[in-house]
Tab-separated table of C-alpha atoms in Angstrom:
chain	number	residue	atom	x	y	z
A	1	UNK	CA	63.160	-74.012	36.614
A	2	UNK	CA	59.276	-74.095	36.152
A	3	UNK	CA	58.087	-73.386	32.590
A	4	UNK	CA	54.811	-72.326	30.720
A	5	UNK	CA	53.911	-75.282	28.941
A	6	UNK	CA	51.370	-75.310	25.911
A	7	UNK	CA	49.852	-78.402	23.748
A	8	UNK	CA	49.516	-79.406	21.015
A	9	UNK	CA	52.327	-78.273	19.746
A	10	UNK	CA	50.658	-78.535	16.705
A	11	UNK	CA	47.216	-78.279	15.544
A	12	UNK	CA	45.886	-78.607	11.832
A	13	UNK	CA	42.574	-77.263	10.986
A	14	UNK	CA	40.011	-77.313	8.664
A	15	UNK	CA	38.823	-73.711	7.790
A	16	UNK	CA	35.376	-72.426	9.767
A	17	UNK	CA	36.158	-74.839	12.856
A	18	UNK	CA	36.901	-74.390	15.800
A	19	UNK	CA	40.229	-75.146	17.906
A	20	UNK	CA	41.089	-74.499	21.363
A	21	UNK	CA	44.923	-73.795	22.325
A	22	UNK	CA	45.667	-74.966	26.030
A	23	UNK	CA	48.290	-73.255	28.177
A	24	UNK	CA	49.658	-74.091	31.656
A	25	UNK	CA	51.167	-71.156	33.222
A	26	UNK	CA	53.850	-71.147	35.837
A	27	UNK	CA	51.921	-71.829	39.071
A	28	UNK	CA	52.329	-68.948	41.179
A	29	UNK	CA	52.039	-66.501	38.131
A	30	UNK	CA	48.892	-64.119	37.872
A	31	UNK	CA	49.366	-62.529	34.648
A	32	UNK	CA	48.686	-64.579	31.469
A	33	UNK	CA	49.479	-63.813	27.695
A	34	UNK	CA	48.375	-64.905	24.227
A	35	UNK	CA	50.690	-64.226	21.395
A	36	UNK	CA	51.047	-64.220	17.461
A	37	UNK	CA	53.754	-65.003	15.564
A	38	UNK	CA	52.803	-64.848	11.448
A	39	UNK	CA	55.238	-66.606	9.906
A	40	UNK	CA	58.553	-64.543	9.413
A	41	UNK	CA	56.628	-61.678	11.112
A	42	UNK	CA	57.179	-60.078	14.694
A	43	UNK	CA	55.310	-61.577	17.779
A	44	UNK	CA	52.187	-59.579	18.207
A	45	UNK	CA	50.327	-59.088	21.665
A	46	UNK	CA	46.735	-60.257	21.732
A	47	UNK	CA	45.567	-60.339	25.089
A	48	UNK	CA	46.289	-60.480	28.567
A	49	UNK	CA	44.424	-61.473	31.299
A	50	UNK	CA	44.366	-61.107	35.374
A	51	UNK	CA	42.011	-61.559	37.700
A	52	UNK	CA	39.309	-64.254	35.538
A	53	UNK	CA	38.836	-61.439	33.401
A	54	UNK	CA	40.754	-59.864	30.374
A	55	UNK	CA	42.822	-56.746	31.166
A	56	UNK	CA	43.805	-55.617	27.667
A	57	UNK	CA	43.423	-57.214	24.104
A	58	UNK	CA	44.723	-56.270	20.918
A	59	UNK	CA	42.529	-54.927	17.727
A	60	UNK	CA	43.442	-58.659	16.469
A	61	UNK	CA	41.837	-60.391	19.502
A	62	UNK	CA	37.900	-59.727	17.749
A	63	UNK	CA	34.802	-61.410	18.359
A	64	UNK	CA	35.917	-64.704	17.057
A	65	UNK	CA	38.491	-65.285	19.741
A	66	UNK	CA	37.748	-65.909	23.408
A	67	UNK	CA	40.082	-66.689	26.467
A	68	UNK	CA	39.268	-68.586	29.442
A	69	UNK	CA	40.945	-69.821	32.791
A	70	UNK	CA	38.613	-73.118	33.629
A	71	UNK	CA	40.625	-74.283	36.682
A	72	UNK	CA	43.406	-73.804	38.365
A	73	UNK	CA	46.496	-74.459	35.896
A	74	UNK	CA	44.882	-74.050	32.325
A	75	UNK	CA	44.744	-71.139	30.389
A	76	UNK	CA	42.975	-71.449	26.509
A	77	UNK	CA	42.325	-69.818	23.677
A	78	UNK	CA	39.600	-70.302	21.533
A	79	UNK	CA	39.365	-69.504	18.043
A	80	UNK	CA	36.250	-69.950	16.529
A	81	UNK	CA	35.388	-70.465	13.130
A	82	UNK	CA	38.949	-70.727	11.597
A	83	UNK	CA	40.639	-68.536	8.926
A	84	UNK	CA	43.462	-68.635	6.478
A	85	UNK	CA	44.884	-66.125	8.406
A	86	UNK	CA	45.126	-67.682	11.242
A	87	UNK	CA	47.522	-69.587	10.692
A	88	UNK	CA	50.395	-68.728	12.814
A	89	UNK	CA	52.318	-69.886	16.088
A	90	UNK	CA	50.816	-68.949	18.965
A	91	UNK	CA	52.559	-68.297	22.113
A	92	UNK	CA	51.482	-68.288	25.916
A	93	UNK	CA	53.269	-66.228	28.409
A	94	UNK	CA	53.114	-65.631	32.590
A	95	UNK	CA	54.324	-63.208	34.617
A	96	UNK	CA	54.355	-63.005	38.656
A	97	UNK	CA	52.319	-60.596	40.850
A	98	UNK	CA	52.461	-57.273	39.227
A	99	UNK	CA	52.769	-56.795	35.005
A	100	UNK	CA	55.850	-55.284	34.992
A	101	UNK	CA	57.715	-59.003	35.803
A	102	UNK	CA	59.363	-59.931	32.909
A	103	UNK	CA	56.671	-62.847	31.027
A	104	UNK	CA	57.887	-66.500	30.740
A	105	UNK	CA	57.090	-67.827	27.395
A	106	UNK	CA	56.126	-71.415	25.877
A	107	UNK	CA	57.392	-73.159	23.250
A	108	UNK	CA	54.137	-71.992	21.376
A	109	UNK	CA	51.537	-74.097	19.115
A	110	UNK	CA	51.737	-74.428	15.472
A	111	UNK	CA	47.893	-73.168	14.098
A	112	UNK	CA	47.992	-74.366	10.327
A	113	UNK	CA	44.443	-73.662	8.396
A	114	UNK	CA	43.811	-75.835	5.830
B	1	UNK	CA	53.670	-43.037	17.877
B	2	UNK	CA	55.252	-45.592	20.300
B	3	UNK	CA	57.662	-47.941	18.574
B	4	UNK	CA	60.339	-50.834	18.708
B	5	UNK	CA	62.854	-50.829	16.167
B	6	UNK	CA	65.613	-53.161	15.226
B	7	UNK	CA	67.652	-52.293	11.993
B	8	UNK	CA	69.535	-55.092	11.467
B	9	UNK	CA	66.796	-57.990	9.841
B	10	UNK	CA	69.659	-60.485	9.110
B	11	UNK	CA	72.986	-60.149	10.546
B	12	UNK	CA	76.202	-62.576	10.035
B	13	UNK	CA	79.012	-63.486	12.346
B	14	UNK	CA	82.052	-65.716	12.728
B	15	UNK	CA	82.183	-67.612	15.211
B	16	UNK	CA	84.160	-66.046	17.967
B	17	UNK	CA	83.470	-62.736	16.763
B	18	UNK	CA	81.995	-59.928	18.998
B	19	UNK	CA	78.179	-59.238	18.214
B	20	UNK	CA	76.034	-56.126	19.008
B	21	UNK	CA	72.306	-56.127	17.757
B	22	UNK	CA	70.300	-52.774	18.077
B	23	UNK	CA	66.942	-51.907	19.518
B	24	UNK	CA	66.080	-48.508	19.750
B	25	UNK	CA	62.498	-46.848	21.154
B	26	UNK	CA	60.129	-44.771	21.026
B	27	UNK	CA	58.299	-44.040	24.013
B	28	UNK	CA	57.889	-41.222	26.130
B	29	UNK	CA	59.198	-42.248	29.456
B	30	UNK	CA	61.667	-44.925	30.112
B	31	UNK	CA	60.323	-48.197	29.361
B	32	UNK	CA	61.222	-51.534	30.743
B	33	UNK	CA	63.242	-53.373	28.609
B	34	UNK	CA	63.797	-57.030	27.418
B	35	UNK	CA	65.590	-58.783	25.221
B	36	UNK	CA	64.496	-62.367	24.201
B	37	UNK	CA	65.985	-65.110	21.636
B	38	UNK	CA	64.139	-67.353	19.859
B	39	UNK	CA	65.912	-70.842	18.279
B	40	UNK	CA	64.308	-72.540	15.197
B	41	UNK	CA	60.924	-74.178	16.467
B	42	UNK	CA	61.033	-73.010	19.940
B	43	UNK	CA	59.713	-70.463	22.155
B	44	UNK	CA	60.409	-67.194	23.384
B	45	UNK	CA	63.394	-67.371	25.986
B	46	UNK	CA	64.386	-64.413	28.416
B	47	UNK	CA	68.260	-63.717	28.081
B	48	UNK	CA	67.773	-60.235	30.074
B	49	UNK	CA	65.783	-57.203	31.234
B	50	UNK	CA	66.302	-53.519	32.430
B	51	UNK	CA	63.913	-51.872	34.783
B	52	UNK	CA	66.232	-49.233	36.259
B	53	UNK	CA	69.559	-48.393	38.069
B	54	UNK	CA	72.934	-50.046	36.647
B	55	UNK	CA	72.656	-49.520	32.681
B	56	UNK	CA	74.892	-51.935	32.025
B	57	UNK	CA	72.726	-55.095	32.411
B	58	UNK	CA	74.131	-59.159	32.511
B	59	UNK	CA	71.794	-61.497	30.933
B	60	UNK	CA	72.210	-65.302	30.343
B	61	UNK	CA	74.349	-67.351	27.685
B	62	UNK	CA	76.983	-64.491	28.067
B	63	UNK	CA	74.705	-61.921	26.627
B	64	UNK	CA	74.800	-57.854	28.122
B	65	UNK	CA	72.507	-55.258	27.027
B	66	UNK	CA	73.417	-51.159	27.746
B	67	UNK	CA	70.403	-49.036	27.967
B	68	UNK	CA	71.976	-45.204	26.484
B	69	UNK	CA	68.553	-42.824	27.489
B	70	UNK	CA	69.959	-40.000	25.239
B	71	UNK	CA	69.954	-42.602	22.341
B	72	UNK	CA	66.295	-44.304	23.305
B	73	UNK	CA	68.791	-47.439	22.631
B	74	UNK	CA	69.253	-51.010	24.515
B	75	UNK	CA	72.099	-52.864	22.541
B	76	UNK	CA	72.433	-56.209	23.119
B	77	UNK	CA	76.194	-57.476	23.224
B	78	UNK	CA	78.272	-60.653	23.463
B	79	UNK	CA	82.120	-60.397	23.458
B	80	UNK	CA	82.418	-63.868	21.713
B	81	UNK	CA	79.896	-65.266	19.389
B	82	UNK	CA	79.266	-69.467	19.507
B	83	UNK	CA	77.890	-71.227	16.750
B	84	UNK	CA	74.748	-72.457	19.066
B	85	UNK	CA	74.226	-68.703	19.249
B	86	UNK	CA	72.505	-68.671	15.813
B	87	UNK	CA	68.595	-67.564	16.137
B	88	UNK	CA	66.108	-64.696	15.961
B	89	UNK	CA	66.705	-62.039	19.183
B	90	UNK	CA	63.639	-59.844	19.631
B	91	UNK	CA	63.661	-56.682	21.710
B	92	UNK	CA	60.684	-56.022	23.769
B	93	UNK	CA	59.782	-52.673	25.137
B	94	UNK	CA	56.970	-52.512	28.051
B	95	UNK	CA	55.659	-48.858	29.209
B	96	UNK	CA	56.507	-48.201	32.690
B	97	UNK	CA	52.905	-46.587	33.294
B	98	UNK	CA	49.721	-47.638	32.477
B	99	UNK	CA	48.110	-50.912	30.409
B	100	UNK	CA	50.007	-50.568	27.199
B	101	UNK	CA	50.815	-54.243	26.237
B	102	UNK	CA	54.525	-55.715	25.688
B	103	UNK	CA	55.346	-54.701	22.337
B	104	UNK	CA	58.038	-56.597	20.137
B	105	UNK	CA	60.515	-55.437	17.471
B	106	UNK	CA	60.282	-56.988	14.470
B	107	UNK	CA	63.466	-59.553	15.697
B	108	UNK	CA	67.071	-59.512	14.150
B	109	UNK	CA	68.119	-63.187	12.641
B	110	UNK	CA	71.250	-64.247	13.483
B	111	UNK	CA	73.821	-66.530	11.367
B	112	UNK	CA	76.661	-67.797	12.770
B	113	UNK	CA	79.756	-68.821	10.226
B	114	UNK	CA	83.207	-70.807	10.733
């Protein structure tokens, strides 16, 4: 069964830089996710994106984060300048041709700020 | 205000036991539902989903889920619990209408004893 698959599957950081979180969707999917799980804390949406451009974002997703398709098959997200509080895992999800499909999740990346 | 809720943060089974975990909502119209588990260290996996007709719905790993609309409730069932059934299970609750994004519970944790 295809899969989302995202790398690293863990990233350590210094605080203030920057990291970029890579996602590869499932291939015929046209709906792509970022999400945030805090440690021992629910998943929380951040954004969503169709179409090369976003289609909703969270009041988390500010100014310091940034999403991008570049090709075909990746999907990233950008975090600039770090934060404690960013430290979380972060999960990529797909869905088919219309957002009501259910979304297909990855195994998610481990963010740790140091 | 539009909310998930699970009740249960922690809940502890024998093995071979039946389980039910609850997810209630709060949403005006009938929402699409979803149930997801999560094992330690992994992603987000689909085990079922309710968009409409039968309420009774048959999910994977022996899971069902009954959607009650009078009780804004989608339980999530097994008859017979299995030790590699221990993990965190997260309802998710997407409006049927408009751009609101998929929206979480806060997850029930599930231990599974001899």
């Amino acid at each position: 069964e295809p899969e989302v698959t995202q790398t690293p599957s863990h990233q350590v950081t210094q605080m203030g830089q920057e990291v970029i979180l890579r996602c590869v969707p499932i291939s015929n999917h046209l709906y792509f996710y970022w999400y945030r799980q805090i440690l021992g804390q629910k998943v929380e949406f951040l954004v969503s994106f169709y179409n090369n451009e976003i289609s909703e974002k969270s009041e988390i997703f500010d100014d310091q984060f940034s999403v991008e398709r570049p090709d075909g098959s990746n999907f990233t997200l950008k975090i600039r300048s770090t934060k404690l509080e960013d430290s979380a895992m972060y999960f990529c999800a797909s869905s088919g041709d219309s957002r009501n499909q259910p979304q297909h999740f990855g195994d998610g990346t481990r963010l740790s700020i140091l | 205000a539009q909310s998930v809720t699970q009740p249960d943060i922690h809940i502890t089974v024998s093995e071979g036991a039946s389980l039910e975990l609850r997810c209630n909502y709060s949403y005006g119209a009938t929402p699409y539902l979803f149930w997801y588990v999560q094992s330690p260290g992994q992603g987000l996996q689909l085990l079922l989903k309710y968009f409409s007709g039968d309420t009774l719905v048959q999910g994977i790993k022996g899971f069902e889920a009954e959607f009650k609309r009078s009780q804004s409730s989608f339980n999530l069932r097994k008859p017979s619990v299995h030790w590699s059934d221990a993990a965190e299970y997260f309802c998710a609750v997407l409006p049927s209408s408009g751009n609101t994004p998929l929206v979480f519970g806060k997850g029930t944790r599930l231990s599974v004893i001899a």
